[in-house]
mmCIF file of C-alpha atoms in Angstrom:
data_model
loop_
_atom_site.group_PDB
_atom_site.id
_atom_site.type_symbol
_atom_site.label_atom_id
_atom_site.label_comp_id
_atom_site.label_asym_id
_atom_site.label_seq_id
_atom_site.Cartn_x
_atom_site.Cartn_y
_atom_site.Cartn_z
ATOM 1 C CA MET A 1 17.341 -19.011 30.755
ATOM 2 C CA ARG A 2 19.159 -17.161 27.984
ATOM 3 C CA VAL A 3 20.348 -18.993 24.871
ATOM 4 C CA TYR A 4 23.365 -17.680 22.958
ATOM 5 C CA ALA A 5 24.219 -18.538 19.382
ATOM 6 C CA PRO A 6 27.992 -19.048 19.759
ATOM 7 C CA ASN A 7 27.467 -21.925 22.158
ATOM 8 C CA LEU A 8 24.745 -23.585 20.132
ATOM 9 C CA ILE A 9 26.354 -23.334 16.717
ATOM 10 C CA LYS A 10 28.907 -25.928 17.815
ATOM 11 C CA SER A 11 26.187 -28.466 18.532
ATOM 12 C CA LEU A 12 23.227 -28.079 16.253
ATOM 13 C CA ALA A 13 22.707 -31.818 16.668
ATOM 14 C CA LEU A 14 20.803 -30.894 19.815
ATOM 15 C CA PHE A 15 18.050 -29.752 17.513
ATOM 16 C CA ASP A 16 18.275 -32.802 15.217
ATOM 17 C CA LEU A 17 20.240 -30.725 12.729
ATOM 18 C CA PRO A 18 23.666 -31.593 11.304
ATOM 19 C CA THR A 19 26.670 -30.287 13.191
ATOM 20 C CA THR A 20 28.228 -27.199 11.646
ATOM 21 C CA LYS A 21 31.916 -26.509 12.121
ATOM 22 C CA TYR A 22 33.462 -23.058 11.988
ATOM 23 C CA ASN A 23 35.928 -23.965 9.236
ATOM 24 C CA GLN A 24 33.316 -25.187 6.783
ATOM 25 C CA LYS A 25 32.162 -23.055 3.874
ATOM 26 C CA GLN A 26 28.517 -23.983 4.393
ATOM 27 C CA GLN A 27 28.542 -21.804 7.507
ATOM 28 C CA ASN A 28 26.552 -19.299 5.491
ATOM 29 C CA SER A 29 24.215 -21.991 4.234
ATOM 30 C CA PHE A 30 20.488 -21.458 4.006
ATOM 31 C CA LEU A 31 20.005 -23.859 6.920
ATOM 32 C CA GLU A 32 22.297 -21.878 9.194
ATOM 33 C CA ARG A 33 20.808 -18.542 8.201
ATOM 34 C CA ILE A 34 17.314 -19.828 8.985
ATOM 35 C CA PHE A 35 18.575 -21.234 12.288
ATOM 36 C CA LYS A 36 20.114 -17.904 13.269
ATOM 37 C CA GLN A 37 16.915 -16.089 12.386
ATOM 38 C CA LEU A 38 14.975 -18.419 14.680
ATOM 39 C CA LEU A 39 17.276 -17.823 17.649
ATOM 40 C CA VAL A 40 15.864 -15.464 20.229
ATOM 41 C CA TYR A 41 18.395 -13.241 21.887
ATOM 42 C CA ASP A 42 16.931 -12.615 25.297
ATOM 43 C CA GLY A 43 18.788 -9.710 26.843
ATOM 44 C CA LEU A 44 16.364 -9.317 29.736
ATOM 45 C CA PRO A 45 16.663 -11.323 32.955
ATOM 46 C CA ASP A 46 14.287 -14.248 33.338
ATOM 47 C CA ASN A 47 13.526 -14.059 37.057
ATOM 48 C CA ASP A 48 9.956 -15.284 37.317
ATOM 49 C CA PHE A 49 10.689 -17.170 40.536
ATOM 50 C CA ASP A 50 7.038 -17.338 41.571
ATOM 51 C CA SER A 51 6.189 -19.601 38.626
ATOM 52 C CA VAL A 52 8.932 -22.013 39.716
ATOM 53 C CA ILE A 53 7.434 -22.250 43.199
ATOM 54 C CA THR A 54 3.931 -22.755 41.794
ATOM 55 C CA GLU A 55 5.043 -25.573 39.514
ATOM 56 C CA ALA A 56 6.974 -27.304 42.291
ATOM 57 C CA LEU A 57 3.968 -27.134 44.621
ATOM 58 C CA GLU A 58 1.737 -28.692 41.968
ATOM 59 C CA ILE A 59 4.104 -31.638 41.577
ATOM 60 C CA SER A 60 4.417 -32.113 45.351
ATOM 61 C CA ALA A 61 0.639 -32.057 45.747
ATOM 62 C CA ALA A 62 0.039 -35.081 43.493
ATOM 63 C CA ARG A 63 -2.618 -37.056 45.342
ATOM 64 C CA ASN A 64 -1.930 -40.677 44.379
ATOM 65 C CA PRO A 65 1.315 -41.037 42.398
ATOM 66 C CA ALA A 66 1.935 -44.618 43.568
ATOM 67 C CA PHE A 67 -1.118 -45.808 41.618
ATOM 68 C CA GLU A 68 -0.847 -43.341 38.712
ATOM 69 C CA ILE A 69 2.849 -43.387 37.719
ATOM 70 C CA PHE A 70 4.230 -46.766 36.690
ATOM 71 C CA PHE A 71 7.752 -48.145 36.316
ATOM 72 C CA ASN A 72 6.894 -51.832 35.978
ATOM 73 C CA ARG A 73 4.417 -53.324 33.485
ATOM 74 C CA ASP A 74 3.211 -55.990 35.898
ATOM 75 C CA PHE A 75 2.451 -53.350 38.515
ATOM 76 C CA GLU A 76 0.678 -51.151 35.966
ATOM 77 C CA LYS A 77 -1.514 -54.071 34.895
ATOM 78 C CA TYR A 78 -2.173 -54.991 38.515
ATOM 79 C CA ILE A 79 -3.398 -51.491 39.365
ATOM 80 C CA ILE A 80 -5.356 -50.882 36.149
ATOM 81 C CA GLU A 81 -7.213 -54.167 36.608
ATOM 82 C CA LYS A 82 -7.921 -53.094 40.224
ATOM 83 C CA LYS A 83 -6.699 -56.327 41.725
ATOM 84 C CA HIS A 84 -5.568 -54.346 44.752
ATOM 85 C CA HIS A 85 -8.747 -52.332 45.133
ATOM 86 C CA ALA A 86 -10.870 -54.282 47.636
ATOM 87 C CA ARG A 87 -8.106 -55.081 50.100
ATOM 88 C CA TRP A 88 -6.453 -51.688 49.816
ATOM 89 C CA GLN A 89 -9.706 -49.805 50.393
ATOM 90 C CA LYS A 90 -10.233 -51.717 53.629
ATOM 91 C CA ILE A 91 -6.655 -51.058 54.768
ATOM 92 C CA ILE A 92 -6.779 -47.334 54.025
ATOM 93 C CA ARG A 93 -10.185 -47.016 55.714
ATOM 94 C CA ASP A 94 -8.984 -48.763 58.865
ATOM 95 C CA PHE A 95 -5.626 -46.987 59.018
ATOM 96 C CA ASN A 96 -6.426 -43.536 57.653
ATOM 97 C CA TYR A 97 -5.580 -42.030 61.047
ATOM 98 C CA TYR A 98 -2.154 -43.670 60.869
ATOM 99 C CA VAL A 99 -1.424 -42.150 57.437
ATOM 100 C CA ASP A 100 -2.034 -38.652 58.809
ATOM 101 C CA TRP A 101 0.008 -39.271 61.952
ATOM 102 C CA GLU A 102 2.900 -40.888 60.110
ATOM 103 C CA SER A 103 3.019 -38.131 57.471
ATOM 104 C CA ARG A 104 3.215 -35.448 60.156
ATOM 105 C CA ARG A 105 5.964 -37.357 61.960
ATOM 106 C CA ARG A 106 8.043 -37.797 58.832
ATOM 107 C CA ASN A 107 7.762 -34.119 57.911
ATOM 108 C CA LYS A 108 8.539 -32.973 61.452
ATOM 109 C CA GLU A 109 11.839 -34.880 61.466
ATOM 110 C CA ASN A 110 12.749 -34.075 57.862
ATOM 111 C CA PRO A 111 15.462 -31.365 57.533
ATOM 112 C CA TYR A 112 14.305 -30.601 53.996
ATOM 113 C CA SER A 113 10.608 -30.157 54.809
ATOM 114 C CA PRO A 114 9.334 -26.565 55.053
ATOM 115 C CA GLU A 115 7.328 -25.747 58.150
ATOM 116 C CA LYS A 116 5.274 -23.203 56.205
ATOM 117 C CA THR A 117 4.058 -22.963 52.627
ATOM 118 C CA LEU A 118 6.935 -23.158 50.191
ATOM 119 C CA SER A 119 8.336 -19.773 49.138
ATOM 120 C CA GLN A 120 11.622 -18.237 48.047
ATOM 121 C CA GLU A 121 12.374 -17.150 51.609
ATOM 122 C CA ILE A 122 11.636 -20.636 52.980
ATOM 123 C CA ILE A 123 13.831 -22.295 50.348
ATOM 124 C CA GLU A 124 16.747 -20.112 51.476
ATOM 125 C CA LYS A 125 16.454 -21.535 55.026
ATOM 126 C CA LEU A 126 16.532 -25.207 54.011
ATOM 127 C CA PRO A 127 17.842 -27.719 54.865
ATOM 128 C CA ASP A 128 17.488 -27.351 58.619
ATOM 129 C CA PHE A 129 19.426 -30.251 60.134
ATOM 130 C CA SER A 130 18.398 -29.301 63.673
ATOM 131 C CA LYS A 131 15.121 -31.116 62.909
ATOM 132 C CA GLN A 132 16.905 -34.357 62.113
ATOM 133 C CA ARG A 133 17.222 -37.001 64.818
ATOM 134 C CA LYS A 134 20.508 -38.884 64.835
ATOM 135 C CA ASN A 135 21.123 -42.482 63.816
ATOM 136 C CA HIS A 136 17.904 -43.161 61.967
ATOM 137 C CA PRO A 137 18.302 -46.126 59.584
ATOM 138 C CA TYR A 138 17.634 -43.986 56.507
ATOM 139 C CA GLN A 139 20.711 -41.874 57.294
ATOM 140 C CA PHE A 140 22.872 -44.889 56.405
ATOM 141 C CA ASP A 141 20.907 -45.762 53.263
ATOM 142 C CA GLN A 142 22.996 -45.407 50.100
ATOM 143 C CA LEU A 143 20.105 -43.765 48.241
ATOM 144 C CA TYR A 144 19.914 -41.032 50.884
ATOM 145 C CA LEU A 145 23.681 -40.533 50.917
ATOM 146 C CA GLN A 146 23.790 -40.142 47.131
ATOM 147 C CA THR A 147 20.865 -37.732 47.187
ATOM 148 C CA LYS A 148 22.420 -35.655 49.961
ATOM 149 C CA GLN A 149 25.701 -35.425 48.050
ATOM 150 C CA LEU A 150 23.925 -34.263 44.899
ATOM 151 C CA SER A 151 21.904 -31.709 46.859
ATOM 152 C CA GLU A 152 25.058 -30.227 48.395
ATOM 153 C CA HIS A 153 26.692 -29.810 44.979
ATOM 154 C CA LEU A 154 23.531 -28.242 43.567
ATOM 155 C CA ASP A 155 23.370 -25.814 46.483
ATOM 156 C CA GLU A 156 26.874 -24.612 45.643
ATOM 157 C CA LEU A 157 26.035 -24.369 41.948
ATOM 158 C CA THR A 158 22.915 -22.248 42.503
ATOM 159 C CA LYS A 159 24.122 -19.978 45.290
ATOM 160 C CA ASP A 160 24.219 -16.886 43.020
ATOM 161 C CA TYR A 161 20.849 -17.367 41.285
ATOM 162 C CA LYS A 162 19.622 -14.029 42.707
ATOM 163 C CA GLU A 163 22.533 -12.036 41.305
ATOM 164 C CA LYS A 164 22.187 -13.730 37.917
ATOM 165 C CA LYS A 165 18.386 -13.391 38.014
ATOM 166 C CA ASP A 166 18.205 -16.797 36.408
ATOM 167 C CA LYS A 167 14.966 -18.755 36.684
ATOM 168 C CA ASP A 168 16.625 -21.990 35.566
ATOM 169 C CA LEU A 169 19.162 -21.755 38.370
ATOM 170 C CA PHE A 170 16.379 -21.110 40.869
ATOM 171 C CA LYS A 171 14.463 -24.095 39.516
ATOM 172 C CA VAL A 172 17.484 -26.302 40.225
ATOM 173 C CA LYS A 173 17.733 -24.717 43.690
ATOM 174 C CA VAL A 174 14.108 -25.569 44.502
ATOM 175 C CA ASP A 175 14.331 -29.088 43.096
ATOM 176 C CA SER A 176 17.578 -29.686 45.012
ATOM 177 C CA ILE A 177 15.560 -29.248 48.224
ATOM 178 C CA LEU A 178 12.414 -31.115 47.204
ATOM 179 C CA LEU A 179 14.271 -34.145 45.831
ATOM 180 C CA PRO A 180 15.936 -35.048 49.172
ATOM 181 C CA GLN A 181 12.775 -33.992 51.003
ATOM 182 C CA LYS A 182 10.865 -36.767 49.235
ATOM 183 C CA ILE A 183 13.702 -39.284 49.599
ATOM 184 C CA VAL A 184 13.963 -38.708 53.366
ATOM 185 C CA PHE A 185 10.161 -38.828 53.672
ATOM 186 C CA ALA A 186 10.091 -42.163 51.839
ATOM 187 C CA LEU A 187 12.926 -43.784 53.788
ATOM 188 C CA ASN A 188 12.096 -42.591 57.307
ATOM 189 C CA SER A 189 9.540 -45.276 58.081
ATOM 190 C CA SER A 190 8.243 -45.781 61.618
ATOM 191 C CA GLU A 191 8.055 -49.532 61.044
ATOM 192 C CA ALA A 192 11.848 -49.600 61.208
ATOM 193 C CA MET A 193 11.586 -48.375 64.815
ATOM 194 C CA ARG A 194 9.584 -51.371 66.005
ATOM 195 C CA GLU A 195 10.252 -55.078 66.311
ATOM 196 C CA PHE A 196 6.688 -56.029 65.532
ATOM 197 C CA VAL A 197 4.146 -54.124 63.477
ATOM 198 C CA GLU A 198 0.803 -55.021 62.008
ATOM 199 C CA GLY A 199 0.891 -56.267 58.443
ATOM 200 C CA GLU A 200 -1.446 -53.514 57.330
ATOM 201 C CA ILE A 201 0.938 -50.871 58.681
ATOM 202 C CA VAL A 202 3.731 -52.374 56.596
ATOM 203 C CA MET A 203 1.467 -51.975 53.562
ATOM 204 C CA VAL A 204 0.603 -48.369 54.417
ATOM 205 C CA ASN A 205 4.256 -47.477 54.901
ATOM 206 C CA LEU A 206 5.104 -49.083 51.573
ATOM 207 C CA LYS A 207 2.411 -47.020 49.832
ATOM 208 C CA ILE A 208 3.626 -43.815 51.532
ATOM 209 C CA ALA A 209 7.164 -44.579 50.384
ATOM 210 C CA MET A 210 6.085 -45.284 46.784
ATOM 211 C CA ASP A 211 4.215 -41.978 46.617
ATOM 212 C CA ALA A 212 7.295 -40.081 47.762
ATOM 213 C CA PHE A 213 9.773 -42.014 45.608
ATOM 214 C CA LYS A 214 7.765 -41.376 42.451
ATOM 215 C CA ILE A 215 7.494 -37.649 43.116
ATOM 216 C CA ALA A 216 11.224 -37.619 43.893
ATOM 217 C CA ASP A 217 11.862 -39.136 40.481
ATOM 218 C CA ARG A 218 9.948 -36.250 38.895
ATOM 219 C CA PHE A 219 12.164 -33.729 40.680
ATOM 220 C CA LEU A 220 15.320 -35.616 39.714
ATOM 221 C CA GLU A 221 14.299 -35.642 36.040
ATOM 222 C CA ARG A 222 13.645 -31.906 36.255
ATOM 223 C CA ILE A 223 17.121 -31.386 37.714
ATOM 224 C CA ILE A 224 18.712 -33.355 34.877
ATOM 225 C CA ASP A 225 16.762 -31.388 32.254
ATOM 226 C CA SER A 226 17.675 -28.064 33.859
ATOM 227 C CA LEU A 227 21.371 -28.954 34.118
ATOM 228 C CA ASN A 228 21.439 -29.896 30.452
ATOM 229 C CA LYS A 229 19.900 -26.537 29.560
ATOM 230 C CA LEU A 230 22.329 -24.649 31.771
ATOM 231 C CA SER A 231 25.295 -26.423 30.185
ATOM 232 C CA TRP A 232 24.455 -24.980 26.736
ATOM 233 C CA SER A 233 25.579 -21.484 27.683
ATOM 234 C CA ALA A 234 28.126 -22.369 30.375
ATOM 235 C CA ALA A 235 31.906 -22.343 30.056
ATOM 236 C CA GLY A 236 35.034 -22.862 32.104
ATOM 237 C CA GLN A 237 34.718 -23.637 35.800
ATOM 238 C CA ASN A 238 30.976 -23.112 35.796
ATOM 239 C CA LEU A 239 30.560 -25.759 33.099
ATOM 240 C CA GLN A 240 32.698 -28.156 35.132
ATOM 241 C CA ARG A 241 30.446 -27.672 38.174
ATOM 242 C CA ILE A 242 27.350 -28.312 36.060
ATOM 243 C CA GLU A 243 28.869 -31.439 34.541
ATOM 244 C CA LYS A 244 29.788 -32.720 38.014
ATOM 245 C CA CYS A 245 26.210 -32.256 39.211
ATOM 246 C CA LEU A 246 24.868 -33.865 36.055
ATOM 247 C CA HIS A 247 27.173 -36.841 36.550
ATOM 248 C CA LEU A 248 25.910 -37.353 40.116
ATOM 249 C CA ALA A 249 22.283 -36.996 39.014
ATOM 250 C CA LEU A 250 22.695 -39.562 36.235
ATOM 251 C CA ILE A 251 24.224 -42.022 38.713
ATOM 252 C CA LEU A 252 21.351 -41.485 41.155
ATOM 253 C CA SER A 253 18.573 -41.825 38.577
ATOM 254 C CA PRO A 254 18.789 -45.611 37.935
ATOM 255 C CA GLU A 255 19.245 -46.249 41.665
ATOM 256 C CA LEU A 256 16.027 -44.396 42.440
ATOM 257 C CA LYS A 257 14.144 -46.142 39.646
ATOM 258 C CA LYS A 258 15.324 -49.534 40.898
ATOM 259 C CA ARG A 259 14.076 -48.680 44.396
ATOM 260 C CA ILE A 260 10.683 -47.756 42.929
ATOM 261 C CA ILE A 261 10.435 -50.961 40.891
ATOM 262 C CA ASP A 262 11.368 -53.048 43.932
ATOM 263 C CA SER A 263 8.659 -51.261 45.932
ATOM 264 C CA GLU A 264 6.063 -51.978 43.238
ATOM 265 C CA LYS A 265 6.972 -55.674 43.230
ATOM 266 C CA LEU A 266 6.868 -55.803 47.014
ATOM 267 C CA PHE A 267 3.451 -54.151 47.056
ATOM 268 C CA ILE A 268 2.013 -56.840 44.772
ATOM 269 C CA PHE A 269 3.613 -59.581 46.871
ATOM 270 C CA PHE A 270 2.127 -58.279 50.108
ATOM 271 C CA MET A 271 -1.276 -57.584 48.596
ATOM 272 C CA GLU A 272 -1.525 -61.133 47.233
ATOM 273 C CA SER A 273 -0.149 -62.751 50.371
ATOM 274 C CA GLU A 274 -2.610 -64.743 52.443
ATOM 275 C CA ILE A 275 -0.512 -64.386 55.558
ATOM 276 C CA ASP A 276 -0.239 -61.397 57.829
ATOM 277 C CA VAL A 277 2.598 -59.432 56.263
#
């Protein structure tokens, strides 16, 4: 993304520097002259879209985020001390087939999941709501509804990323697909389709959901960071659209984190339970 001095001079506090106003004499101060010298005026388009795809794929491919990214100190201590290890290893060994089957099912019914390896062309075709079955419980979940609303606003914001040749806009575009993809994947549990399920399957579904929620949080944080960057050089109606998206993202963020923390607590409860969960 390009950075322009006129927009940044008004808010040097972003760089932990004092704010400089246009009507102050110290505008030609040594500090400001050094700051201007450090600014890079990038007149060339930054359209390295392939690097955006590569980075997104690396985040999505995280192997065990539920046990590596922590939002609750008790859960972190529980995992680090391996109190879950013996029971979980038995569960995952006995139900490894179910993990593969359930993951395929969730992706098959997910309108945000690509059928082929992620690419710029694939991103343009998503979401595909023809894949989505009607009246699944997750479709009435407030977390999904908030995520879907944010994704729709981001899609409108980034629709001209090609013409602008802006990598930051494309990054938001990609993340606006992968965020709801992980949310839908997490919420669309098969256990909700049955009256009775084995306790171990409840545990596996909870672990699958935690993995997806924690990756979703990564994509949401990336969206917030990108929107903040884009706002530096935006003005007028475009700035209003960015601020609207940022507002929705900041509302969603604590809701997602709360869902993750609740899942971590529930995981400990089930793992320590002596009864068939």
